[in-house]
PDB file of C-alpha atoms in Angstrom:
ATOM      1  CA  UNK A   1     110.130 152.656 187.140  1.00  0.00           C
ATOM      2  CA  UNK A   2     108.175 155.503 185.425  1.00  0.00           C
ATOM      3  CA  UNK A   3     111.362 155.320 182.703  1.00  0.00           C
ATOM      4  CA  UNK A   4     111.072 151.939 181.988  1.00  0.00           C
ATOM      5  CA  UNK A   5     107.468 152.320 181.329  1.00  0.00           C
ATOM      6  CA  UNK A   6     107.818 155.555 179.156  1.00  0.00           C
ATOM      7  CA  UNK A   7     110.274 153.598 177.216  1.00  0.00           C
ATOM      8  CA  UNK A   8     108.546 150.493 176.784  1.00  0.00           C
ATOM      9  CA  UNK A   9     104.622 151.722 175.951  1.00  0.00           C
ATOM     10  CA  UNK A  10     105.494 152.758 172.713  1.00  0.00           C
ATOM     11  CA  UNK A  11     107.311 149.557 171.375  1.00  0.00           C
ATOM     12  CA  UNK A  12     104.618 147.977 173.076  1.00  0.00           C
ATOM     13  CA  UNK A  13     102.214 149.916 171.808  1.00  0.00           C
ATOM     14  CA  UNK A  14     103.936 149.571 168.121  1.00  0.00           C
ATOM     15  CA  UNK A  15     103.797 146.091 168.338  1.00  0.00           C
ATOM     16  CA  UNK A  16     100.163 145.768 168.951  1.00  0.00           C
ATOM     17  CA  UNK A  17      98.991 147.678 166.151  1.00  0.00           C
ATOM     18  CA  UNK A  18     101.597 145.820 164.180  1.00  0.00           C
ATOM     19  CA  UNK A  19      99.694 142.489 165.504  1.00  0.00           C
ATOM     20  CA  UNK A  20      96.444 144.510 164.791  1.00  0.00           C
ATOM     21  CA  UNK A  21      97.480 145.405 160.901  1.00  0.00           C
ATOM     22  CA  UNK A  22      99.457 142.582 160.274  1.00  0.00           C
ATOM     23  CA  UNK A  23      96.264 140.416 159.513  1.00  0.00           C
ATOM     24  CA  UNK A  24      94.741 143.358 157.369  1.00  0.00           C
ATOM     25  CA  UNK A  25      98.387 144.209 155.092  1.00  0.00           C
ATOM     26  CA  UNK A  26      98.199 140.210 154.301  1.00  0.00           C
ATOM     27  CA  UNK A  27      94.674 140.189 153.396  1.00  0.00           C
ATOM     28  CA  UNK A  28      95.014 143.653 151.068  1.00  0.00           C
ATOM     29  CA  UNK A  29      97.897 142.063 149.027  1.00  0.00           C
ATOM     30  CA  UNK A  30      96.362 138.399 148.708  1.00  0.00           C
ATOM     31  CA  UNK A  31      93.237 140.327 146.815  1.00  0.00           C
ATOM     32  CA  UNK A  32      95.573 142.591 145.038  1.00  0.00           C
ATOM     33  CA  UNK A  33      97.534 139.434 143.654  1.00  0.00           C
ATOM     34  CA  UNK A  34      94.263 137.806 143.212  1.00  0.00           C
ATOM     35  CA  UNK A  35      92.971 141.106 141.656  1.00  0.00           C
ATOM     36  CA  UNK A  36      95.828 140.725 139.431  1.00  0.00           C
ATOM     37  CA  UNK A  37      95.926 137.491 138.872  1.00  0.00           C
ATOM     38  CA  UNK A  38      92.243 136.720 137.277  1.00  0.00           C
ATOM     39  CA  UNK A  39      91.433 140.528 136.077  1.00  0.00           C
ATOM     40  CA  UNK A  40      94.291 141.621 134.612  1.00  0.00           C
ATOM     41  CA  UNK A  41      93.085 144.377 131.415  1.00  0.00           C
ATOM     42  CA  UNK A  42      94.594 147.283 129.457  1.00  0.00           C
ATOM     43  CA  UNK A  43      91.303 148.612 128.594  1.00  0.00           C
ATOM     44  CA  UNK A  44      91.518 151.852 126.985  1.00  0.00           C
ATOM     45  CA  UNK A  45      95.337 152.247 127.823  1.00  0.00           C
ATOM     46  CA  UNK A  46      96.448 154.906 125.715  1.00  0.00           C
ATOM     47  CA  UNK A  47     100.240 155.195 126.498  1.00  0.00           C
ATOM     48  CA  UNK A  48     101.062 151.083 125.083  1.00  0.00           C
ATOM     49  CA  UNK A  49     101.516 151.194 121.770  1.00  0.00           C
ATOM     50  CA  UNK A  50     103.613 147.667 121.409  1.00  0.00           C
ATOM     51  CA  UNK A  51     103.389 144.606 123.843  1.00  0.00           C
ATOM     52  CA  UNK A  52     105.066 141.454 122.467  1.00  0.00           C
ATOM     53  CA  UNK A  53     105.845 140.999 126.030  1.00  0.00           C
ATOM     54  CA  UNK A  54     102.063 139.326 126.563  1.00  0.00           C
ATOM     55  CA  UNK A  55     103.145 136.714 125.330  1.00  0.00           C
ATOM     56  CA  UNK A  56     105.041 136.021 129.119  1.00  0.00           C
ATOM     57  CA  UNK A  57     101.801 135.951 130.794  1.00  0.00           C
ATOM     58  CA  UNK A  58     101.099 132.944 130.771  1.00  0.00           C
ATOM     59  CA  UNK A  59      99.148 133.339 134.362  1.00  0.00           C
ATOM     60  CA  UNK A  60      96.888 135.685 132.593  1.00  0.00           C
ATOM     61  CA  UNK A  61      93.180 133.971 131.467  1.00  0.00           C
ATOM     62  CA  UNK A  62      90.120 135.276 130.300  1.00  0.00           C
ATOM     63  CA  UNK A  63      88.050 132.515 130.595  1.00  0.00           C
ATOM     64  CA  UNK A  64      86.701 130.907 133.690  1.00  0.00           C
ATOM     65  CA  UNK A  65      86.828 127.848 132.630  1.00  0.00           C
ATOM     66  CA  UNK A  66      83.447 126.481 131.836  1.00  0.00           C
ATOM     67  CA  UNK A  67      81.103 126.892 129.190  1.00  0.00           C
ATOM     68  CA  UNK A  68      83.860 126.541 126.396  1.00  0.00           C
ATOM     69  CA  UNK A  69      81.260 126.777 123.434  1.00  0.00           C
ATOM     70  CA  UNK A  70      79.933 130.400 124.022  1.00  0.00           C
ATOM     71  CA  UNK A  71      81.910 133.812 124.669  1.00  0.00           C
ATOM     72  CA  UNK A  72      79.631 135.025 126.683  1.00  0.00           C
ATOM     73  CA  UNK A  73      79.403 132.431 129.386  1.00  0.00           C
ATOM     74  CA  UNK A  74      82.695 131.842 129.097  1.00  0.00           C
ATOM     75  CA  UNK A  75      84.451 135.711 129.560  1.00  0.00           C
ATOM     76  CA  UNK A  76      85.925 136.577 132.667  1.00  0.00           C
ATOM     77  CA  UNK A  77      85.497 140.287 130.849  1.00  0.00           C
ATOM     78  CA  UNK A  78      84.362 141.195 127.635  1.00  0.00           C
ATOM     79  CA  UNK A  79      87.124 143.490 126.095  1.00  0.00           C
ATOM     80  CA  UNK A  80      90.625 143.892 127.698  1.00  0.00           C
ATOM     81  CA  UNK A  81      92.358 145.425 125.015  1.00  0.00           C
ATOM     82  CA  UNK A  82      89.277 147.417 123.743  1.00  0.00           C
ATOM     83  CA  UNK A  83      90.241 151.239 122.612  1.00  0.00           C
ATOM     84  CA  UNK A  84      94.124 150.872 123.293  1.00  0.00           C
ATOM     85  CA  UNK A  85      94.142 153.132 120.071  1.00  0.00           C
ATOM     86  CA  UNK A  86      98.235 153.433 120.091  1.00  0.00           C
ATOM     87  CA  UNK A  87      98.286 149.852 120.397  1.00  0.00           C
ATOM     88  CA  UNK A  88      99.967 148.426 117.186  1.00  0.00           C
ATOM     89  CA  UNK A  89     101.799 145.122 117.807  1.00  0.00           C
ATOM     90  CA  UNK A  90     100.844 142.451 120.552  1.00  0.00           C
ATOM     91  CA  UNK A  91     101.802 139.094 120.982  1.00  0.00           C
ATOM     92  CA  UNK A  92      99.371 136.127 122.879  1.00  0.00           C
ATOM     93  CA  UNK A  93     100.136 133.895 125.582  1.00  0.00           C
ATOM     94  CA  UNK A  94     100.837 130.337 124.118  1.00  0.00           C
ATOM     95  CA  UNK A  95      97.937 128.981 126.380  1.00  0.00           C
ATOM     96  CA  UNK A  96      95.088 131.496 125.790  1.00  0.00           C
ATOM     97  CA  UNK A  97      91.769 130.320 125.273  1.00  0.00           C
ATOM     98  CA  UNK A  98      89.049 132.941 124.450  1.00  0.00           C
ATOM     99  CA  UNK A  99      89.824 136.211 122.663  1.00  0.00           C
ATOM    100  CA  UNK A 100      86.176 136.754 121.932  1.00  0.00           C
ATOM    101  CA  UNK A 101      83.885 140.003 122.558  1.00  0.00           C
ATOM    102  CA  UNK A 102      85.935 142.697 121.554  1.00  0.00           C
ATOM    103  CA  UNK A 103      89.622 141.261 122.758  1.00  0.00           C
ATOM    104  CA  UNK A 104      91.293 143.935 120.609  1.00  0.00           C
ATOM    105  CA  UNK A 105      88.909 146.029 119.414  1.00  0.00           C
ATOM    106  CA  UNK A 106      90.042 149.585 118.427  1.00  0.00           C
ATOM    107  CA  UNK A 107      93.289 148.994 118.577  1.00  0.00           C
ATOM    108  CA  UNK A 108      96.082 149.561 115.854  1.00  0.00           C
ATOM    109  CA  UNK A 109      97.353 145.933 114.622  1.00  0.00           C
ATOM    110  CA  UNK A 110      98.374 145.175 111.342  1.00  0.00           C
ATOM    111  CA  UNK A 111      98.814 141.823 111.850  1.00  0.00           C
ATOM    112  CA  UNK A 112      98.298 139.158 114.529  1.00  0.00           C
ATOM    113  CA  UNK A 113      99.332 135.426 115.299  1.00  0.00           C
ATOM    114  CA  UNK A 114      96.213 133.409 116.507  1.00  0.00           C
ATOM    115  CA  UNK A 115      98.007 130.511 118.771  1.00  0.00           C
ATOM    116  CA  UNK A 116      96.300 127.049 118.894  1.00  0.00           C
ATOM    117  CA  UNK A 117      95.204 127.359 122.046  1.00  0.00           C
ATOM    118  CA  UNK A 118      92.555 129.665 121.054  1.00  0.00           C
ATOM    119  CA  UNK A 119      88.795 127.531 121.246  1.00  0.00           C
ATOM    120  CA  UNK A 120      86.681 131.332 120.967  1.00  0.00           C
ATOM    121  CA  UNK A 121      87.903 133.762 118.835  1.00  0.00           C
ATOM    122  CA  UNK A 122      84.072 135.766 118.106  1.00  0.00           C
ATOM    123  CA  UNK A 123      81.990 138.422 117.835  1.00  0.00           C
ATOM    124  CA  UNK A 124      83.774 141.675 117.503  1.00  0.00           C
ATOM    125  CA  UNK A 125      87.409 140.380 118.284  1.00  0.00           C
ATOM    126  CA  UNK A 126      88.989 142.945 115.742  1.00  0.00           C
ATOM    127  CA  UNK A 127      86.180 145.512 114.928  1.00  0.00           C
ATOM    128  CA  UNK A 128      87.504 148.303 113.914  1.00  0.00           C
ATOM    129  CA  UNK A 129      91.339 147.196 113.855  1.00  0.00           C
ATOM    130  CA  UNK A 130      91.171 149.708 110.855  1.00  0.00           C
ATOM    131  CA  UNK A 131      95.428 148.313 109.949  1.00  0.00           C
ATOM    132  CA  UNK A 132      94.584 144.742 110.269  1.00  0.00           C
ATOM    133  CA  UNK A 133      95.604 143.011 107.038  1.00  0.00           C
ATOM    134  CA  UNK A 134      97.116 139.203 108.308  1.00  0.00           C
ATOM    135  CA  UNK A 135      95.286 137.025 110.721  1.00  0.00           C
ATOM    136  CA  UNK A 136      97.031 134.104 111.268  1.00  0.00           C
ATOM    137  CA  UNK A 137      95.777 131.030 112.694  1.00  0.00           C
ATOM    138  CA  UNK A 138      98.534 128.452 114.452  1.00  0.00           C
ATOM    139  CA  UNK A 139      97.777 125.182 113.599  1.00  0.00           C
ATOM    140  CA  UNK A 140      97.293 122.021 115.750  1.00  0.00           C
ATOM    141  CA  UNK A 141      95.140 122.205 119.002  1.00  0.00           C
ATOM    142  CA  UNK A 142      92.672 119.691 120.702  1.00  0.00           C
ATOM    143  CA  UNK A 143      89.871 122.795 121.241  1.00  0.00           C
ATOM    144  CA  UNK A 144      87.398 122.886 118.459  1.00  0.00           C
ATOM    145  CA  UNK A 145      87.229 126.596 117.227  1.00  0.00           C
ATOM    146  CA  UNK A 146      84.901 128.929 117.070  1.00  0.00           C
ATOM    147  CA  UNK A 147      84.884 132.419 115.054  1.00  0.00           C
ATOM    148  CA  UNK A 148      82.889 134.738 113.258  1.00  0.00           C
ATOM    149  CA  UNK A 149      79.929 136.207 114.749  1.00  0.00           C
ATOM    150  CA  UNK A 150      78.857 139.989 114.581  1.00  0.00           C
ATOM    151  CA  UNK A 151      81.219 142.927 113.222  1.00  0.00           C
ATOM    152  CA  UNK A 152      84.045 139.992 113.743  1.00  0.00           C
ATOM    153  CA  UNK A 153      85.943 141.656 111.001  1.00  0.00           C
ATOM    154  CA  UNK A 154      84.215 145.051 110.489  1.00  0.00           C
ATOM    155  CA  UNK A 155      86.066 148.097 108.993  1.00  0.00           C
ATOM    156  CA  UNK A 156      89.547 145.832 109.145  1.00  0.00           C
ATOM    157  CA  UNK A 157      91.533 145.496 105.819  1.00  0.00           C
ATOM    158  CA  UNK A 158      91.623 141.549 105.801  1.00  0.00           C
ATOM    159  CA  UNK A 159      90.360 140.133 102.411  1.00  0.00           C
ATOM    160  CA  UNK A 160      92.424 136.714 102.803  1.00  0.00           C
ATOM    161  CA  UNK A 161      91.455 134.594 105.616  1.00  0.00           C
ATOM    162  CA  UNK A 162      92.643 130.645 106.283  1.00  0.00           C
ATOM    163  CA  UNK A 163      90.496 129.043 109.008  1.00  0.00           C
ATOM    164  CA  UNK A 164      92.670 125.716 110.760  1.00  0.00           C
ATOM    165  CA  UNK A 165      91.711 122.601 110.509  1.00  0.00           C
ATOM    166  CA  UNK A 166      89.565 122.317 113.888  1.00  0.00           C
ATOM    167  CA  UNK A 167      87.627 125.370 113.212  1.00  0.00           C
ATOM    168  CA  UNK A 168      84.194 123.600 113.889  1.00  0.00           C
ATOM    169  CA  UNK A 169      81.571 126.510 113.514  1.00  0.00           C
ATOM    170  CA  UNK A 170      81.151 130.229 112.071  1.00  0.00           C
ATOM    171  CA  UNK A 171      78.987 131.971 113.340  1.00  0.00           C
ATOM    172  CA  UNK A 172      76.647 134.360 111.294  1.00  0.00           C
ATOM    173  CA  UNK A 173      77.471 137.985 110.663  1.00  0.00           C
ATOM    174  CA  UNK A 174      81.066 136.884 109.731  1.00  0.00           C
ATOM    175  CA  UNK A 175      81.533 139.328 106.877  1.00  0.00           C
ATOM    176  CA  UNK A 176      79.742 141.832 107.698  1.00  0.00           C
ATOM    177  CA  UNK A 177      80.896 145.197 107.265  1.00  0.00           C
ATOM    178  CA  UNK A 178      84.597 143.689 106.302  1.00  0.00           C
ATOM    179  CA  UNK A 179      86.941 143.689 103.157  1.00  0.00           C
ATOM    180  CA  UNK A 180      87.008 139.610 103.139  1.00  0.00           C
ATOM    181  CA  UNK A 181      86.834 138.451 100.013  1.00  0.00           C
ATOM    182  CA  UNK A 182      88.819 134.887 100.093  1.00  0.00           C
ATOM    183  CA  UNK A 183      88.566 132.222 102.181  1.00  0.00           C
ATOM    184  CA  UNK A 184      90.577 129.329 102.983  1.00  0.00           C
ATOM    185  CA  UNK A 185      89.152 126.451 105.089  1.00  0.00           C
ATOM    186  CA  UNK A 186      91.807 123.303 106.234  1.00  0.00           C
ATOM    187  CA  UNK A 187      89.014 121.392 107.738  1.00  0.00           C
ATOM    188  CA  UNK A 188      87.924 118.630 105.524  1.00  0.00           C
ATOM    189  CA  UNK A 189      84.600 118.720 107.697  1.00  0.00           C
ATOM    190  CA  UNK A 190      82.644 121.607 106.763  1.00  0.00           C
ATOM    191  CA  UNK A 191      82.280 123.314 109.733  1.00  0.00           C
ATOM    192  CA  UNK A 192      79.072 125.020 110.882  1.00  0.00           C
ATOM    193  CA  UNK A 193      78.403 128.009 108.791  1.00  0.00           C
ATOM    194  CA  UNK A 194      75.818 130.213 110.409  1.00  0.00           C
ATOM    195  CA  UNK A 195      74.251 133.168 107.621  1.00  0.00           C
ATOM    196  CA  UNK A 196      73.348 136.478 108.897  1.00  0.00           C
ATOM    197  CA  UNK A 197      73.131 139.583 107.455  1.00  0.00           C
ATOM    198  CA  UNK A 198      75.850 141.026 105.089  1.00  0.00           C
ATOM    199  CA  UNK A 199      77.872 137.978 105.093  1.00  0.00           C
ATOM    200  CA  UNK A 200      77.054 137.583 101.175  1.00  0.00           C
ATOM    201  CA  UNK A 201      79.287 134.480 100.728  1.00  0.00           C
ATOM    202  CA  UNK A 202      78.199 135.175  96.926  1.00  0.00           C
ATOM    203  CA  UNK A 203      81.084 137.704  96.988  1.00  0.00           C
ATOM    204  CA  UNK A 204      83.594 135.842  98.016  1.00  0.00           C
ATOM    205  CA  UNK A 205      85.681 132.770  96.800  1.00  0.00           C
ATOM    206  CA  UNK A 206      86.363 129.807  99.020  1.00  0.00           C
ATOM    207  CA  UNK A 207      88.939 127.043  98.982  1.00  0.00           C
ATOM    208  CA  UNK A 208      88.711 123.897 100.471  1.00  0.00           C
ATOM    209  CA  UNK A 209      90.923 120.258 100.677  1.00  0.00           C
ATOM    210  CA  UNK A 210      91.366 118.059  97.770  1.00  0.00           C
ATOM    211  CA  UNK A 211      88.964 116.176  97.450  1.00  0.00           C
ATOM    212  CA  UNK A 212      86.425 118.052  99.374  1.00  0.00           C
ATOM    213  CA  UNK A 213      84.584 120.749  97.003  1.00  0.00           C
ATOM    214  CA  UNK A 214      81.380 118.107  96.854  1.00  0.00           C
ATOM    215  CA  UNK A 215      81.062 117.872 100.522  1.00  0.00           C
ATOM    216  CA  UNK A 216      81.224 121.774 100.978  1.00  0.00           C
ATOM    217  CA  UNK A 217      79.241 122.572  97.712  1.00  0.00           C
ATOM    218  CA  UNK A 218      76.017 120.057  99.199  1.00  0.00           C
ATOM    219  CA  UNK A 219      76.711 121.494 103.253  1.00  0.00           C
ATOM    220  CA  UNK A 220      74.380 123.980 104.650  1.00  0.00           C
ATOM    221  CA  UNK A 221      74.961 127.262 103.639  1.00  0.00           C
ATOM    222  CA  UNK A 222      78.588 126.584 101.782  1.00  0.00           C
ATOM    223  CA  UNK A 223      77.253 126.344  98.630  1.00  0.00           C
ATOM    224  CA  UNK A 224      76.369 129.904  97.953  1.00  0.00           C
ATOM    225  CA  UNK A 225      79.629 131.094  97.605  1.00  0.00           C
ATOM    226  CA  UNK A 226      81.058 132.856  94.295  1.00  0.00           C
ATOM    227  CA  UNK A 227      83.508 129.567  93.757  1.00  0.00           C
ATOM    228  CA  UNK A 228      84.593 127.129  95.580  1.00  0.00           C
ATOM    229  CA  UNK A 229      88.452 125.380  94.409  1.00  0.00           C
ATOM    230  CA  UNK A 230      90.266 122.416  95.953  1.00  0.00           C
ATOM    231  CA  UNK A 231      93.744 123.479  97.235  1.00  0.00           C
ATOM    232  CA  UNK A 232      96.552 121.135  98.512  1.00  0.00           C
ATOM    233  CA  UNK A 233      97.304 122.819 101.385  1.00  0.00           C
ATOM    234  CA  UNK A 234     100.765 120.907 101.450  1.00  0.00           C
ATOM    235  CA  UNK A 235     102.031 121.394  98.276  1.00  0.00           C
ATOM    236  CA  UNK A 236     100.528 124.444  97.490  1.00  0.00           C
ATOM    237  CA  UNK A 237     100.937 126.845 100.656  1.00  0.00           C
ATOM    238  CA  UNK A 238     101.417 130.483  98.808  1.00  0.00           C
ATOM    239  CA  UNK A 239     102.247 131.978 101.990  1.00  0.00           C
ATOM    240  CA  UNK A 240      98.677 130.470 103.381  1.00  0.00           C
ATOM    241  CA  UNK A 241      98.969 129.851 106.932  1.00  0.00           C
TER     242      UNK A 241
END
């Protein structure tokens, strides 16, 4: 009898803490998929220097959903790619919303492919992106966009820019510290064009639809730039966007 019970306490014994841990092991992966899931970052990730492959993750969000008019309400976190300083190619998920506050700040891009599912897209997005020279904005989309917004474009080497056709309001600081000096806007609506300081739309050249240069020229704040020239946006691309 004493055998039987020396060899059955410990499988017994094994399969109560099993039964005890069980519950625990479940609960610790569910938050590390959920961890994963809505907090996913590179932050200052030093060994990724390309990742085309972000374009799979299509699970991946940085919004939570509500308040689709302002970064700030809207971030899940502020900067995900901020300071990956080796990072020089990257490629968005398809369904991405907000790449606002600082989404790739730092890193090494020289160019980078805006998709349409983009509504915020402000406020120190590509500070410092000291290779950036092509932004490209996909068009199409039923979220209006929003861009601009303090050192948006600062110390980047972008001085052509085309805005889509739902880009519905710029916030002020745009140009500040930045090498923009041309601007292409599709809409045929001037969008909201906030003024801050160092934007000096004086210095820079703007092209609108046909038919349009009145509408901008009399709109608040559009009028001040250097020159503004209809462009026919379908017969006339010139490798605009």
């Amino acid at each position: 009898m004493s055998d039987i019970l020396c060899r059955t306490l410990p499988s017994e014994a094994i399969r109560w803490k099993l039964g005890v841990l069980s519950p625990i092991i479940i609960f610790t992966f569910f938050i590390l998929i959920f961890y994963l899931y809505y907090y996913t970052k590179f932050k200052e990730n030093l060994e990724i220097t390309n990742f085309d492959e972000f374009q799979y993750f299509v699970n991946y969000t940085n919004s939570n959903g509500r308040y689709l008019d302002s970064a700030n309400n809207n971030r899940i976190d502020s900067s995900p790619f901020q300071n990956c300083i080796n990072l020089k190619s990257i490629v968005l998920p398809p369904n991405i919303f907000n790449i606002a506050l600082s989404f790739l700040a730092n890193t090494k891009i020289s160019k980078i492919l805006i998709p349409k599912s983009v509504g915020l897209c402000d406020v120190a997005t590509f500070k410092n992106c000291v290779n950036l020279t092509s932004i490209v904005f996909e068009d199409g989309g039923d979220v209006p966009l929003y861009v601009g917004g303090d050192l948006w474009l600062e110390n980047t080497q972008v001085t052509i820019l085309v805005l889509p056709f739902k880009t519905y309001r710029i916030r002020g600081y745009w140009r500040r510290g930045s090498n923009l000096n041309t601007l292409y806007v599709k809409s045929t609506i001037p969008p909201i064009l906030e003024h801050g300081w160092g934007d000096n739309p004086d210095t820079c050249d703007l092209y609108v639809p046909i038919g349009c240069k009145e509408v901008y020229a009399s709109a608040t704040n559009w009028g001040s730039f250097r020159t503004i020239t209809e462009y026919d946006f379908d017969l006339n691309p010139n490798n605009v966007h």
